PDB file of C-alpha atoms in Angstrom:
ATOM      1  CA  UNK A 101     -27.613 -32.535  45.085  1.00 81.00           C
ATOM      2  CA  UNK A 102     -25.283 -30.758  47.495  1.00 84.00           C
ATOM      3  CA  UNK A 103     -27.513 -31.710  50.429  1.00 86.00           C
ATOM      4  CA  UNK A 104     -27.640 -35.334  49.297  1.00 87.00           C
ATOM      5  CA  UNK A 105     -23.859 -35.380  48.889  1.00 87.00           C
ATOM      6  CA  UNK A 106     -23.207 -33.888  52.321  1.00 90.00           C
ATOM      7  CA  UNK A 107     -25.670 -36.301  53.924  1.00 87.00           C
ATOM      8  CA  UNK A 108     -24.084 -39.383  52.341  1.00 88.00           C
ATOM      9  CA  UNK A 109     -20.582 -38.179  53.265  1.00 90.00           C
ATOM     10  CA  UNK A 110     -21.769 -37.544  56.821  1.00 88.00           C
ATOM     11  CA  UNK A 111     -23.329 -41.019  57.097  1.00 86.00           C
ATOM     12  CA  UNK A 112     -20.157 -42.616  55.728  1.00 86.00           C
ATOM     13  CA  UNK A 113     -18.112 -40.706  58.311  1.00 88.00           C
ATOM     14  CA  UNK A 114     -20.390 -41.894  61.129  1.00 85.00           C
ATOM     15  CA  UNK A 115     -20.198 -45.474  59.885  1.00 82.00           C
ATOM     16  CA  UNK A 116     -16.379 -45.239  59.722  1.00 83.00           C
ATOM     17  CA  UNK A 117     -16.220 -43.903  63.292  1.00 83.00           C
ATOM     18  CA  UNK A 118     -18.554 -46.673  64.452  1.00 78.00           C
ATOM     19  CA  UNK A 119     -16.343 -49.281  62.753  1.00 76.00           C
ATOM     20  CA  UNK A 120     -12.948 -48.043  63.939  1.00 79.00           C
ATOM     21  CA  UNK A 121     -14.071 -47.436  67.527  1.00 78.00           C
ATOM     22  CA  UNK A 122     -16.379 -50.359  68.175  1.00 66.00           C
ATOM     23  CA  UNK A 123     -16.317 -52.830  65.299  1.00 63.00           C
ATOM     24  CA  UNK A 124     -12.770 -53.114  63.942  1.00 70.00           C
ATOM     25  CA  UNK A 125     -11.570 -55.737  66.426  1.00 76.00           C
ATOM     26  CA  UNK A 126     -13.761 -58.871  66.725  1.00 73.00           C
ATOM     27  CA  UNK A 127     -15.081 -59.245  70.274  1.00 74.00           C
ATOM     28  CA  UNK A 128     -18.147 -60.131  72.278  1.00 77.00           C
ATOM     29  CA  UNK A 129     -20.387 -57.099  72.627  1.00 76.00           C
ATOM     30  CA  UNK A 130     -21.340 -56.340  76.221  1.00 78.00           C
ATOM     31  CA  UNK A 131     -24.720 -54.907  77.228  1.00 75.00           C
ATOM     32  CA  UNK A 132     -22.953 -51.710  78.289  1.00 81.00           C
ATOM     33  CA  UNK A 133     -21.294 -51.241  74.898  1.00 80.00           C
ATOM     34  CA  UNK A 134     -24.510 -52.074  73.033  1.00 80.00           C
ATOM     35  CA  UNK A 135     -26.454 -49.653  75.232  1.00 82.00           C
ATOM     36  CA  UNK A 136     -23.987 -46.810  74.678  1.00 84.00           C
ATOM     37  CA  UNK A 137     -23.940 -47.186  70.885  1.00 84.00           C
ATOM     38  CA  UNK A 138     -27.718 -47.623  70.681  1.00 84.00           C
ATOM     39  CA  UNK A 139     -28.095 -44.377  72.617  1.00 87.00           C
ATOM     40  CA  UNK A 140     -25.561 -42.656  70.344  1.00 88.00           C
ATOM     41  CA  UNK A 141     -27.458 -43.556  67.160  1.00 88.00           C
ATOM     42  CA  UNK A 142     -30.817 -42.555  68.653  1.00 90.00           C
ATOM     43  CA  UNK A 143     -29.350 -39.215  69.793  1.00 92.00           C
ATOM     44  CA  UNK A 144     -27.867 -38.656  66.324  1.00 92.00           C
ATOM     45  CA  UNK A 145     -31.256 -39.348  64.763  1.00 91.00           C
ATOM     46  CA  UNK A 146     -32.844 -36.908  67.218  1.00 92.00           C
ATOM     47  CA  UNK A 147     -30.294 -34.205  66.384  1.00 93.00           C
ATOM     48  CA  UNK A 148     -30.875 -34.747  62.672  1.00 93.00           C
ATOM     49  CA  UNK A 149     -34.624 -34.373  63.192  1.00 92.00           C
ATOM     50  CA  UNK A 150     -34.078 -31.179  65.181  1.00 94.00           C
ATOM     51  CA  UNK A 151     -31.814 -29.917  62.391  1.00 92.00           C
ATOM     52  CA  UNK A 152     -34.677 -30.454  59.945  1.00 91.00           C
ATOM     53  CA  UNK A 153     -36.951 -28.533  62.322  1.00 93.00           C
ATOM     54  CA  UNK A 154     -34.574 -25.564  62.403  1.00 91.00           C
ATOM     55  CA  UNK A 155     -33.627 -25.427  58.726  1.00 90.00           C
ATOM     56  CA  UNK A 156     -36.679 -26.917  56.969  1.00 89.00           C
ATOM     57  CA  UNK A 157     -39.630 -26.474  59.327  1.00 87.00           C
ATOM     58  CA  UNK A 158     -41.982 -28.566  61.431  1.00 88.00           C
ATOM     59  CA  UNK A 159     -43.510 -30.620  58.607  1.00 89.00           C
ATOM     60  CA  UNK A 160     -40.283 -32.298  57.384  1.00 90.00           C
ATOM     61  CA  UNK A 161     -39.120 -32.781  60.964  1.00 92.00           C
ATOM     62  CA  UNK A 162     -42.403 -34.441  61.969  1.00 90.00           C
ATOM     63  CA  UNK A 163     -42.280 -36.669  58.884  1.00 90.00           C
ATOM     64  CA  UNK A 164     -38.723 -37.733  59.726  1.00 93.00           C
ATOM     65  CA  UNK A 165     -39.540 -38.642  63.333  1.00 92.00           C
ATOM     66  CA  UNK A 166     -42.697 -40.517  62.299  1.00 89.00           C
ATOM     67  CA  UNK A 167     -40.734 -42.364  59.593  1.00 88.00           C
ATOM     68  CA  UNK A 168     -37.785 -43.099  61.881  1.00 90.00           C
ATOM     69  CA  UNK A 169     -39.956 -44.524  64.664  1.00 89.00           C
ATOM     70  CA  UNK A 170     -41.928 -46.621  62.175  1.00 85.00           C
ATOM     71  CA  UNK A 171     -38.787 -47.980  60.489  1.00 85.00           C
ATOM     72  CA  UNK A 172     -37.159 -48.628  63.875  1.00 84.00           C
ATOM     73  CA  UNK A 173     -40.151 -50.589  65.130  1.00 80.00           C
ATOM     74  CA  UNK A 174     -40.363 -52.597  61.917  1.00 78.00           C
ATOM     75  CA  UNK A 175     -36.613 -53.273  62.045  1.00 76.00           C
ATOM     76  CA  UNK A 176     -36.974 -54.793  65.521  1.00 73.00           C
ATOM     77  CA  UNK A 177     -39.042 -57.507  63.850  1.00 67.00           C
ATOM     78  CA  UNK A 178     -36.032 -58.144  61.589  1.00 71.00           C
ATOM     79  CA  UNK A 179     -33.995 -59.103  64.631  1.00 75.00           C
ATOM     80  CA  UNK A 180     -36.009 -62.295  65.070  1.00 71.00           C
ATOM     81  CA  UNK A 181     -34.827 -63.437  61.632  1.00 74.00           C
ATOM     82  CA  UNK A 182     -31.259 -62.273  62.311  1.00 79.00           C
ATOM     83  CA  UNK A 183     -31.199 -64.533  65.385  1.00 76.00           C
ATOM     84  CA  UNK A 184     -32.299 -67.464  63.210  1.00 76.00           C
ATOM     85  CA  UNK A 185     -29.632 -66.654  60.613  1.00 79.00           C
ATOM     86  CA  UNK A 186     -26.884 -66.532  63.254  1.00 79.00           C
ATOM     87  CA  UNK A 187     -28.028 -69.898  64.597  1.00 77.00           C
ATOM     88  CA  UNK A 188     -28.336 -71.414  61.113  1.00 78.00           C
ATOM     89  CA  UNK A 189     -24.734 -70.564  60.202  1.00 79.00           C
ATOM     90  CA  UNK A 190     -23.395 -71.098  63.748  1.00 80.00           C
ATOM     91  CA  UNK A 191     -21.663 -67.717  63.760  1.00 81.00           C
ATOM     92  CA  UNK A 192     -19.172 -67.426  66.649  1.00 82.00           C
ATOM     93  CA  UNK A 193     -20.148 -64.712  69.126  1.00 81.00           C
ATOM     94  CA  UNK A 194     -17.025 -62.641  68.537  1.00 84.00           C
ATOM     95  CA  UNK A 195     -17.777 -62.359  64.800  1.00 82.00           C
ATOM     96  CA  UNK A 196     -21.497 -61.540  65.023  1.00 82.00           C
ATOM     97  CA  UNK A 197     -20.850 -57.806  65.256  1.00 81.00           C
ATOM     98  CA  UNK A 198     -18.836 -57.799  62.004  1.00 82.00           C
ATOM     99  CA  UNK A 199     -21.500 -59.879  60.251  1.00 82.00           C
ATOM    100  CA  UNK A 200     -24.245 -57.482  61.276  1.00 83.00           C
ATOM    101  CA  UNK A 201     -22.244 -54.401  60.330  1.00 82.00           C
ATOM    102  CA  UNK A 202     -21.574 -55.529  56.757  1.00 81.00           C
ATOM    103  CA  UNK A 203     -25.015 -57.128  56.420  1.00 80.00           C
ATOM    104  CA  UNK A 204     -26.727 -53.900  57.450  1.00 80.00           C
ATOM    105  CA  UNK A 205     -24.604 -51.894  54.982  1.00 83.00           C
ATOM    106  CA  UNK A 206     -25.683 -54.248  52.190  1.00 81.00           C
ATOM    107  CA  UNK A 207     -29.290 -53.815  53.329  1.00 81.00           C
ATOM    108  CA  UNK A 208     -28.940 -50.023  53.302  1.00 84.00           C
ATOM    109  CA  UNK A 209     -27.637 -50.000  49.720  1.00 84.00           C
ATOM    110  CA  UNK A 210     -30.457 -52.280  48.558  1.00 82.00           C
ATOM    111  CA  UNK A 211     -33.037 -50.132  50.359  1.00 83.00           C
ATOM    112  CA  UNK A 212     -31.639 -47.040  48.656  1.00 85.00           C
ATOM    113  CA  UNK A 213     -32.411 -48.717  45.319  1.00 85.00           C
ATOM    114  CA  UNK A 214     -35.944 -49.515  46.508  1.00 83.00           C
ATOM    115  CA  UNK A 215     -36.449 -45.924  47.696  1.00 86.00           C
ATOM    116  CA  UNK A 216     -35.259 -44.460  44.379  1.00 85.00           C
ATOM    117  CA  UNK A 217     -37.586 -46.793  42.466  1.00 84.00           C
ATOM    118  CA  UNK A 218     -40.506 -46.005  44.773  1.00 81.00           C
ATOM    119  CA  UNK A 219     -39.971 -42.258  44.473  1.00 82.00           C
ATOM    120  CA  UNK A 220     -39.817 -42.485  40.671  1.00 83.00           C
ATOM    121  CA  UNK A 221     -43.021 -44.550  40.515  1.00 82.00           C
ATOM    122  CA  UNK A 222     -44.915 -42.242  42.901  1.00 78.00           C
ATOM    123  CA  UNK A 223     -43.902 -39.106  41.001  1.00 74.00           C
ATOM    124  CA  UNK A 224     -45.166 -40.635  37.748  1.00 75.00           C
ATOM    125  CA  UNK A 225     -48.198 -42.655  38.820  1.00 74.00           C
ATOM    126  CA  UNK A 226     -50.309 -41.233  41.671  1.00 71.00           C
ATOM    127  CA  UNK A 227     -52.584 -44.304  41.622  1.00 77.00           C
ATOM    128  CA  UNK A 228     -49.729 -46.392  43.041  1.00 79.00           C
ATOM    129  CA  UNK A 229     -50.846 -45.157  46.491  1.00 78.00           C
ATOM    130  CA  UNK A 230     -53.893 -47.422  46.146  1.00 83.00           C
ATOM    131  CA  UNK A 231     -51.578 -50.396  45.599  1.00 82.00           C
ATOM    132  CA  UNK A 232     -49.288 -49.433  48.479  1.00 79.00           C
ATOM    133  CA  UNK A 233     -52.256 -48.918  50.800  1.00 80.00           C
ATOM    134  CA  UNK A 234     -53.926 -52.201  49.861  1.00 84.00           C
ATOM    135  CA  UNK A 235     -50.616 -54.050  50.212  1.00 80.00           C
ATOM    136  CA  UNK A 236     -50.015 -52.653  53.709  1.00 80.00           C
ATOM    137  CA  UNK A 237     -53.537 -53.550  54.832  1.00 85.00           C
ATOM    138  CA  UNK A 238     -53.064 -57.073  53.470  1.00 85.00           C
ATOM    139  CA  UNK A 239     -49.674 -57.323  55.206  1.00 79.00           C
ATOM    140  CA  UNK A 240     -51.263 -56.182  58.478  1.00 82.00           C
ATOM    141  CA  UNK A 241     -53.913 -58.901  58.191  1.00 86.00           C
ATOM    142  CA  UNK A 242     -51.260 -61.492  57.380  1.00 80.00           C
ATOM    143  CA  UNK A 243     -49.245 -60.464  60.460  1.00 76.00           C
ATOM    144  CA  UNK A 244     -52.300 -60.928  62.667  1.00 81.00           C
ATOM    145  CA  UNK A 245     -52.952 -64.369  61.178  1.00 79.00           C
ATOM    146  CA  UNK A 246     -49.348 -65.413  61.765  1.00 72.00           C
ATOM    147  CA  UNK A 247     -49.420 -64.067  65.329  1.00 69.00           C
ATOM    148  CA  UNK A 248     -52.596 -66.015  66.113  1.00 73.00           C
ATOM    149  CA  UNK A 249     -51.253 -69.277  64.706  1.00 69.00           C
ATOM    150  CA  UNK A 250     -49.317 -71.616  66.958  1.00 54.00           C
ATOM    151  CA  UNK A 251     -46.644 -72.296  64.350  1.00 50.00           C
ATOM    152  CA  UNK A 252     -43.293 -70.661  64.982  1.00 52.00           C
ATOM    153  CA  UNK A 253     -40.458 -70.252  62.512  1.00 51.00           C
ATOM    154  CA  UNK A 254     -37.640 -72.278  63.994  1.00 53.00           C
ATOM    155  CA  UNK A 255     -35.171 -72.382  61.133  1.00 57.00           C
ATOM    156  CA  UNK A 256     -33.937 -69.906  58.551  1.00 58.00           C
ATOM    157  CA  UNK A 257     -34.593 -70.888  54.941  1.00 59.00           C
ATOM    158  CA  UNK A 258     -31.951 -69.687  52.485  1.00 60.00           C
ATOM    159  CA  UNK A 259     -33.230 -67.602  49.583  1.00 60.00           C
ATOM    160  CA  UNK A 260     -32.537 -68.346  45.931  1.00 67.00           C
ATOM    161  CA  UNK A 261     -29.640 -65.903  45.696  1.00 63.00           C
ATOM    162  CA  UNK A 262     -27.781 -67.560  48.559  1.00 68.00           C
ATOM    163  CA  UNK A 263     -28.404 -71.030  47.154  1.00 69.00           C
ATOM    164  CA  UNK A 264     -27.121 -69.907  43.749  1.00 72.00           C
ATOM    165  CA  UNK A 265     -23.987 -68.353  45.281  1.00 68.00           C
ATOM    166  CA  UNK A 266     -23.228 -71.456  47.376  1.00 68.00           C
ATOM    167  CA  UNK A 267     -23.791 -73.684  44.357  1.00 72.00           C
ATOM    168  CA  UNK A 268     -21.614 -71.737  41.911  1.00 73.00           C
ATOM    169  CA  UNK A 269     -18.834 -70.471  44.209  1.00 73.00           C
ATOM    170  CA  UNK A 270     -16.562 -73.024  45.936  1.00 73.00           C
ATOM    171  CA  UNK A 271     -16.824 -72.600  49.698  1.00 75.00           C
ATOM    172  CA  UNK A 272     -15.688 -73.995  53.029  1.00 76.00           C
ATOM    173  CA  UNK A 273     -17.784 -74.627  56.122  1.00 74.00           C
ATOM    174  CA  UNK A 274     -15.046 -73.445  58.494  1.00 77.00           C
ATOM    175  CA  UNK A 275     -14.691 -69.877  59.779  1.00 79.00           C
ATOM    176  CA  UNK A 276     -11.256 -68.287  59.338  1.00 78.00           C
ATOM    177  CA  UNK A 277     -11.520 -65.174  61.460  1.00 76.00           C
ATOM    178  CA  UNK A 278     -13.146 -62.335  59.526  1.00 76.00           C
ATOM    179  CA  UNK A 279     -11.755 -63.480  56.170  1.00 81.00           C
ATOM    180  CA  UNK A 280     -14.265 -63.707  53.341  1.00 80.00           C
ATOM    181  CA  UNK A 281     -12.057 -65.863  51.084  1.00 83.00           C
ATOM    182  CA  UNK A 282      -9.160 -68.210  51.762  1.00 83.00           C
ATOM    183  CA  UNK A 283      -6.679 -70.153  49.648  1.00 81.00           C
ATOM    184  CA  UNK A 284      -6.698 -73.900  50.279  1.00 79.00           C
ATOM    185  CA  UNK A 285      -4.680 -76.365  48.175  1.00 76.00           C
ATOM    186  CA  UNK A 286      -4.291 -73.683  45.525  1.00 77.00           C
ATOM    187  CA  UNK A 287      -8.041 -73.125  45.346  1.00 82.00           C
ATOM    188  CA  UNK A 288      -9.882 -69.934  46.326  1.00 82.00           C
ATOM    189  CA  UNK A 289     -12.751 -70.730  48.684  1.00 82.00           C
ATOM    190  CA  UNK A 290     -15.547 -68.570  50.091  1.00 82.00           C
ATOM    191  CA  UNK A 291     -15.963 -68.693  53.876  1.00 82.00           C
ATOM    192  CA  UNK A 292     -19.279 -68.839  55.801  1.00 81.00           C
ATOM    193  CA  UNK A 293     -18.543 -65.263  56.912  1.00 82.00           C
ATOM    194  CA  UNK A 294     -19.387 -63.901  53.451  1.00 82.00           C
ATOM    195  CA  UNK A 295     -22.422 -66.167  53.093  1.00 82.00           C
ATOM    196  CA  UNK A 296     -23.996 -65.048  56.359  1.00 83.00           C
ATOM    197  CA  UNK A 297     -23.326 -61.379  55.514  1.00 82.00           C
ATOM    198  CA  UNK A 298     -25.182 -61.845  52.242  1.00 82.00           C
ATOM    199  CA  UNK A 299     -27.953 -63.633  54.129  1.00 81.00           C
ATOM    200  CA  UNK A 300     -28.442 -60.678  56.490  1.00 80.00           C
ATOM    201  CA  UNK A 301     -28.361 -58.104  53.699  1.00 76.00           C
ATOM    202  CA  UNK A 302     -30.580 -59.888  51.167  1.00 75.00           C
ATOM    203  CA  UNK A 303     -33.115 -61.073  53.735  1.00 74.00           C
ATOM    204  CA  UNK A 304     -33.712 -57.452  54.720  1.00 70.00           C
ATOM    205  CA  UNK A 305     -34.990 -56.838  51.185  1.00 69.00           C
ATOM    206  CA  UNK A 306     -38.073 -58.893  52.077  1.00 70.00           C
ATOM    207  CA  UNK A 307     -38.753 -56.606  55.023  1.00 68.00           C
ATOM    208  CA  UNK A 308     -38.255 -53.569  52.789  1.00 71.00           C
ATOM    209  CA  UNK A 309     -41.273 -54.673  50.767  1.00 71.00           C
ATOM    210  CA  UNK A 310     -43.548 -53.472  53.576  1.00 70.00           C
ATOM    211  CA  UNK A 311     -41.344 -50.898  55.330  1.00 75.00           C
ATOM    212  CA  UNK A 312     -40.693 -48.786  52.223  1.00 80.00           C
ATOM    213  CA  UNK A 313     -44.399 -48.425  51.279  1.00 81.00           C
ATOM    214  CA  UNK A 314     -45.118 -47.740  54.966  1.00 81.00           C
ATOM    215  CA  UNK A 315     -42.768 -44.776  55.191  1.00 83.00           C
ATOM    216  CA  UNK A 316     -43.962 -43.453  51.812  1.00 83.00           C
ATOM    217  CA  UNK A 317     -47.357 -43.347  53.490  1.00 81.00           C
ATOM    218  CA  UNK A 318     -45.924 -40.847  55.964  1.00 83.00           C
ATOM    219  CA  UNK A 319     -43.837 -38.751  53.585  1.00 86.00           C
ATOM    220  CA  UNK A 320     -43.219 -38.581  49.844  1.00 83.00           C
ATOM    221  CA  UNK A 321     -39.852 -36.844  50.242  1.00 88.00           C
ATOM    222  CA  UNK A 322     -37.142 -39.334  49.117  1.00 89.00           C
ATOM    223  CA  UNK A 323     -34.550 -37.521  51.242  1.00 91.00           C
ATOM    224  CA  UNK A 324     -36.534 -38.035  54.446  1.00 91.00           C
ATOM    225  CA  UNK A 325     -37.359 -41.625  53.466  1.00 90.00           C
ATOM    226  CA  UNK A 326     -33.675 -42.421  52.932  1.00 91.00           C
ATOM    227  CA  UNK A 327     -32.352 -40.715  56.073  1.00 92.00           C
ATOM    228  CA  UNK A 328     -35.045 -42.271  58.284  1.00 90.00           C
ATOM    229  CA  UNK A 329     -34.139 -45.704  56.913  1.00 88.00           C
ATOM    230  CA  UNK A 330     -30.414 -45.011  57.313  1.00 89.00           C
ATOM    231  CA  UNK A 331     -30.646 -44.011  60.981  1.00 89.00           C
ATOM    232  CA  UNK A 332     -33.028 -46.883  61.759  1.00 86.00           C
ATOM    233  CA  UNK A 333     -30.763 -49.468  60.136  1.00 84.00           C
ATOM    234  CA  UNK A 334     -27.414 -48.169  61.397  1.00 83.00           C
ATOM    235  CA  UNK A 335     -28.445 -48.597  65.022  1.00 79.00           C
ATOM    236  CA  UNK A 336     -29.813 -52.073  64.370  1.00 80.00           C
ATOM    237  CA  UNK A 337     -26.519 -53.854  65.012  1.00 79.00           C
ATOM    238  CA  UNK A 338     -26.196 -52.590  68.577  1.00 79.00           C
ATOM    239  CA  UNK A 339     -29.914 -53.111  69.198  1.00 80.00           C
ATOM    240  CA  UNK A 340     -29.434 -56.781  68.307  1.00 79.00           C
ATOM    241  CA  UNK A 341     -27.080 -57.278  71.245  1.00 78.00           C
ATOM    242  CA  UNK A 342     -29.007 -54.989  73.582  1.00 74.00           C
ATOM    243  CA  UNK A 343     -32.446 -56.566  73.361  1.00 70.00           C
ATOM    244  CA  UNK A 344     -31.517 -60.048  72.156  1.00 62.00           C
ATOM    245  CA  UNK A 345     -32.984 -61.589  75.302  1.00 58.00           C
ATOM    246  CA  UNK A 346     -35.929 -59.206  75.324  1.00 65.00           C
ATOM    247  CA  UNK A 347     -37.114 -60.256  71.862  1.00 63.00           C
ATOM    248  CA  UNK A 348     -38.765 -63.395  73.225  1.00 65.00           C
ATOM    249  CA  UNK A 349     -40.754 -61.249  75.661  1.00 70.00           C
ATOM    250  CA  UNK A 350     -42.240 -59.016  72.943  1.00 72.00           C
ATOM    251  CA  UNK A 351     -45.028 -61.517  72.325  1.00 72.00           C
ATOM    252  CA  UNK A 352     -47.468 -58.884  71.068  1.00 79.00           C
ATOM    253  CA  UNK A 353     -45.054 -57.141  68.694  1.00 76.00           C
ATOM    254  CA  UNK A 354     -46.683 -58.616  65.586  1.00 77.00           C
ATOM    255  CA  UNK A 355     -50.065 -57.271  66.682  1.00 83.00           C
ATOM    256  CA  UNK A 356     -48.609 -53.804  67.224  1.00 83.00           C
ATOM    257  CA  UNK A 357     -46.856 -53.789  63.860  1.00 80.00           C
ATOM    258  CA  UNK A 358     -50.024 -54.986  62.140  1.00 85.00           C
ATOM    259  CA  UNK A 359     -51.971 -52.074  63.650  1.00 86.00           C
ATOM    260  CA  UNK A 360     -49.298 -49.604  62.507  1.00 83.00           C
ATOM    261  CA  UNK A 361     -49.145 -51.027  58.974  1.00 82.00           C
ATOM    262  CA  UNK A 362     -52.943 -51.128  58.738  1.00 85.00           C
ATOM    263  CA  UNK A 363     -53.193 -47.528  59.948  1.00 85.00           C
ATOM    264  CA  UNK A 364     -50.634 -46.313  57.398  1.00 82.00           C
ATOM    265  CA  UNK A 365     -52.376 -48.382  54.709  1.00 82.00           C
ATOM    266  CA  UNK A 366     -55.664 -46.588  55.428  1.00 86.00           C
ATOM    267  CA  UNK A 367     -53.776 -43.271  55.424  1.00 83.00           C
ATOM    268  CA  UNK A 368     -52.366 -44.094  51.965  1.00 79.00           C
ATOM    269  CA  UNK A 369     -55.789 -44.992  50.566  1.00 85.00           C
ATOM    270  CA  UNK A 370     -57.249 -41.725  51.915  1.00 84.00           C
ATOM    271  CA  UNK A 371     -54.345 -39.820  50.383  1.00 77.00           C
ATOM    272  CA  UNK A 372     -54.913 -41.549  47.028  1.00 78.00           C
ATOM    273  CA  UNK A 373     -58.626 -40.679  47.136  1.00 83.00           C
ATOM    274  CA  UNK A 374     -57.748 -37.071  47.971  1.00 75.00           C
ATOM    275  CA  UNK A 375     -55.333 -36.942  45.009  1.00 71.00           C
ATOM    276  CA  UNK A 376     -58.156 -38.262  42.819  1.00 75.00           C
ATOM    277  CA  UNK A 377     -60.370 -35.336  43.832  1.00 74.00           C
ATOM    278  CA  UNK A 378     -62.519 -37.159  46.385  1.00 78.00           C
ATOM    279  CA  UNK A 379     -63.240 -35.135  49.530  1.00 80.00           C
ATOM    280  CA  UNK A 380     -62.037 -37.367  52.364  1.00 78.00           C
ATOM    281  CA  UNK A 381     -60.380 -36.554  55.696  1.00 80.00           C
ATOM    282  CA  UNK A 382     -56.582 -36.415  55.668  1.00 76.00           C
ATOM    283  CA  UNK A 383     -54.542 -37.843  58.551  1.00 80.00           C
ATOM    284  CA  UNK A 384     -51.916 -35.328  59.657  1.00 79.00           C
ATOM    285  CA  UNK A 385     -48.342 -36.153  60.624  1.00 75.00           C
ATOM    286  CA  UNK A 386     -48.838 -35.254  64.339  1.00 82.00           C
ATOM    287  CA  UNK A 387     -51.784 -37.676  64.485  1.00 84.00           C
ATOM    288  CA  UNK A 388     -49.752 -40.367  62.704  1.00 82.00           C
ATOM    289  CA  UNK A 389     -46.822 -39.874  65.081  1.00 80.00           C
ATOM    290  CA  UNK A 390     -49.129 -40.036  68.100  1.00 85.00           C
ATOM    291  CA  UNK A 391     -50.853 -43.222  66.919  1.00 85.00           C
ATOM    292  CA  UNK A 392     -47.533 -44.962  66.145  1.00 82.00           C
ATOM    293  CA  UNK A 393     -46.000 -44.071  69.534  1.00 84.00           C
ATOM    294  CA  UNK A 394     -49.179 -45.041  71.413  1.00 89.00           C
ATOM    295  CA  UNK A 395     -49.407 -48.427  69.670  1.00 86.00           C
ATOM    296  CA  UNK A 396     -45.752 -49.218  70.381  1.00 82.00           C
ATOM    297  CA  UNK A 397     -46.106 -48.211  74.041  1.00 86.00           C
ATOM    298  CA  UNK A 398     -49.245 -50.318  74.557  1.00 89.00           C
ATOM    299  CA  UNK A 399     -47.677 -53.269  72.694  1.00 85.00           C
ATOM    300  CA  UNK A 400     -44.536 -53.166  74.832  1.00 82.00           C
ATOM    301  CA  UNK A 401     -46.469 -52.913  78.114  1.00 87.00           C
ATOM    302  CA  UNK A 402     -48.907 -55.721  77.281  1.00 88.00           C
ATOM    303  CA  UNK A 403     -46.062 -57.919  75.958  1.00 82.00           C
ATOM    304  CA  UNK A 404     -44.009 -57.570  79.120  1.00 80.00           C
ATOM    305  CA  UNK A 405     -47.085 -58.173  81.287  1.00 83.00           C
ATOM    306  CA  UNK A 406     -48.044 -61.308  79.318  1.00 82.00           C
ATOM    307  CA  UNK A 407     -44.455 -62.624  79.439  1.00 77.00           C
ATOM    308  CA  UNK A 408     -44.252 -62.063  83.189  1.00 79.00           C
ATOM    309  CA  UNK A 409     -47.602 -63.772  83.719  1.00 80.00           C
ATOM    310  CA  UNK A 410     -46.520 -66.739  81.598  1.00 76.00           C
ATOM    311  CA  UNK A 411     -43.215 -67.015  83.488  1.00 72.00           C
ATOM    312  CA  UNK A 412     -45.044 -67.045  86.838  1.00 77.00           C
ATOM    313  CA  UNK A 413     -47.451 -69.688  85.548  1.00 76.00           C
ATOM    314  CA  UNK A 414     -44.578 -71.875  84.339  1.00 71.00           C
ATOM    315  CA  UNK A 415     -42.772 -71.414  87.659  1.00 70.00           C
ATOM    316  CA  UNK A 416     -45.921 -72.455  89.522  1.00 68.00           C
ATOM    317  CA  UNK A 417     -46.333 -75.491  87.288  1.00 63.00           C
ATOM    318  CA  UNK A 418     -42.727 -76.445  87.875  1.00 58.00           C
ATOM    319  CA  UNK A 419     -43.078 -76.205  91.615  1.00 58.00           C
ATOM    320  CA  UNK A 420     -46.295 -78.209  91.491  1.00 56.00           C
ATOM    321  CA  UNK A 421     -44.596 -80.849  89.361  1.00 55.00           C
ATOM    322  CA  UNK A 422     -41.731 -81.075  91.837  1.00 52.00           C
ATOM    323  CA  UNK A 423     -44.158 -81.553  94.746  1.00 52.00           C
ATOM    324  CA  UNK A 424     -45.985 -84.289  92.823  1.00 54.00           C
ATOM    325  CA  UNK A 425     -42.715 -86.121  92.146  1.00 50.00           C
ATOM    326  CA  UNK A 426     -41.695 -85.842  95.807  1.00 52.00           C
ATOM    327  CA  UNK A 427     -45.048 -87.295  96.878  1.00 50.00           C
ATOM    328  CA  UNK A 428     -44.674 -90.134  94.409  1.00 50.00           C
ATOM    329  CA  UNK A 429     -41.205 -90.907  95.741  1.00 53.00           C
ATOM    330  CA  UNK A 430     -42.544 -91.013  99.303  1.00 46.00           C
TER     331      UNK A 430
END
């Protein structure tokens, strides 16, 4: 309990420092600022992992790094939806940082609930690993199907909670700085700022449905699961501004994530069989970490190569089209 208390106090202190230094005053986030803060959170995660290595040993440290990298890679996929949410609610650029900060905090609290529930279920019912493994394999297949389809999600669809809030709570469609509520003609109205914060936080719950089982496939320690999620999420705000333009170039990200989820799903099924007394090979944490890093590296390289090739092809088509128009004019 003392370790949990110190960890939560430490995270709250880091979040407060992040807010008062970089997020208190609304402003447009530059690439330099986003890069510095992204580096800071990654370094903090690295130091935490090294602290686990020194005080707890190689196994917990390896589980943390494997979980952190997995959660970080899965959270990058969240950024696509965050972009859609920002466009849907037409959030001014100077307020996007505040929206993401509060939205991510809401997401972290909700994930903590999911983690506590998952840990309680796993400690009571060992067969739940079969369900987690099957779900991750199914999710991996679904990701591949979506990646292969030509349909792209162009608009964010509000969930039931948001629709219920907007229906029951009087609101205005005008932003009033960072205010969440305003008084207008003696009536208290909710601003779009609060709505979009709730949208960011509650939408992340959908992503937690696959990310939480995934990290439980790497470690069953609730403390490591929570801290890996915390460090992955807290750097997400700066990552949004840093790689916002790069997201469109990660065309193979869904394939990479599907491989990772499928791999962890198989690992969970093997673990469940082992717990049931069946003699099957166990996948170690070093192997898991190596596979995850290798898949992400290959995915990034192939994505950038495919994007560059597509850009050159489009440029060539454009030049050819211009020449055809010039000939027609002549």
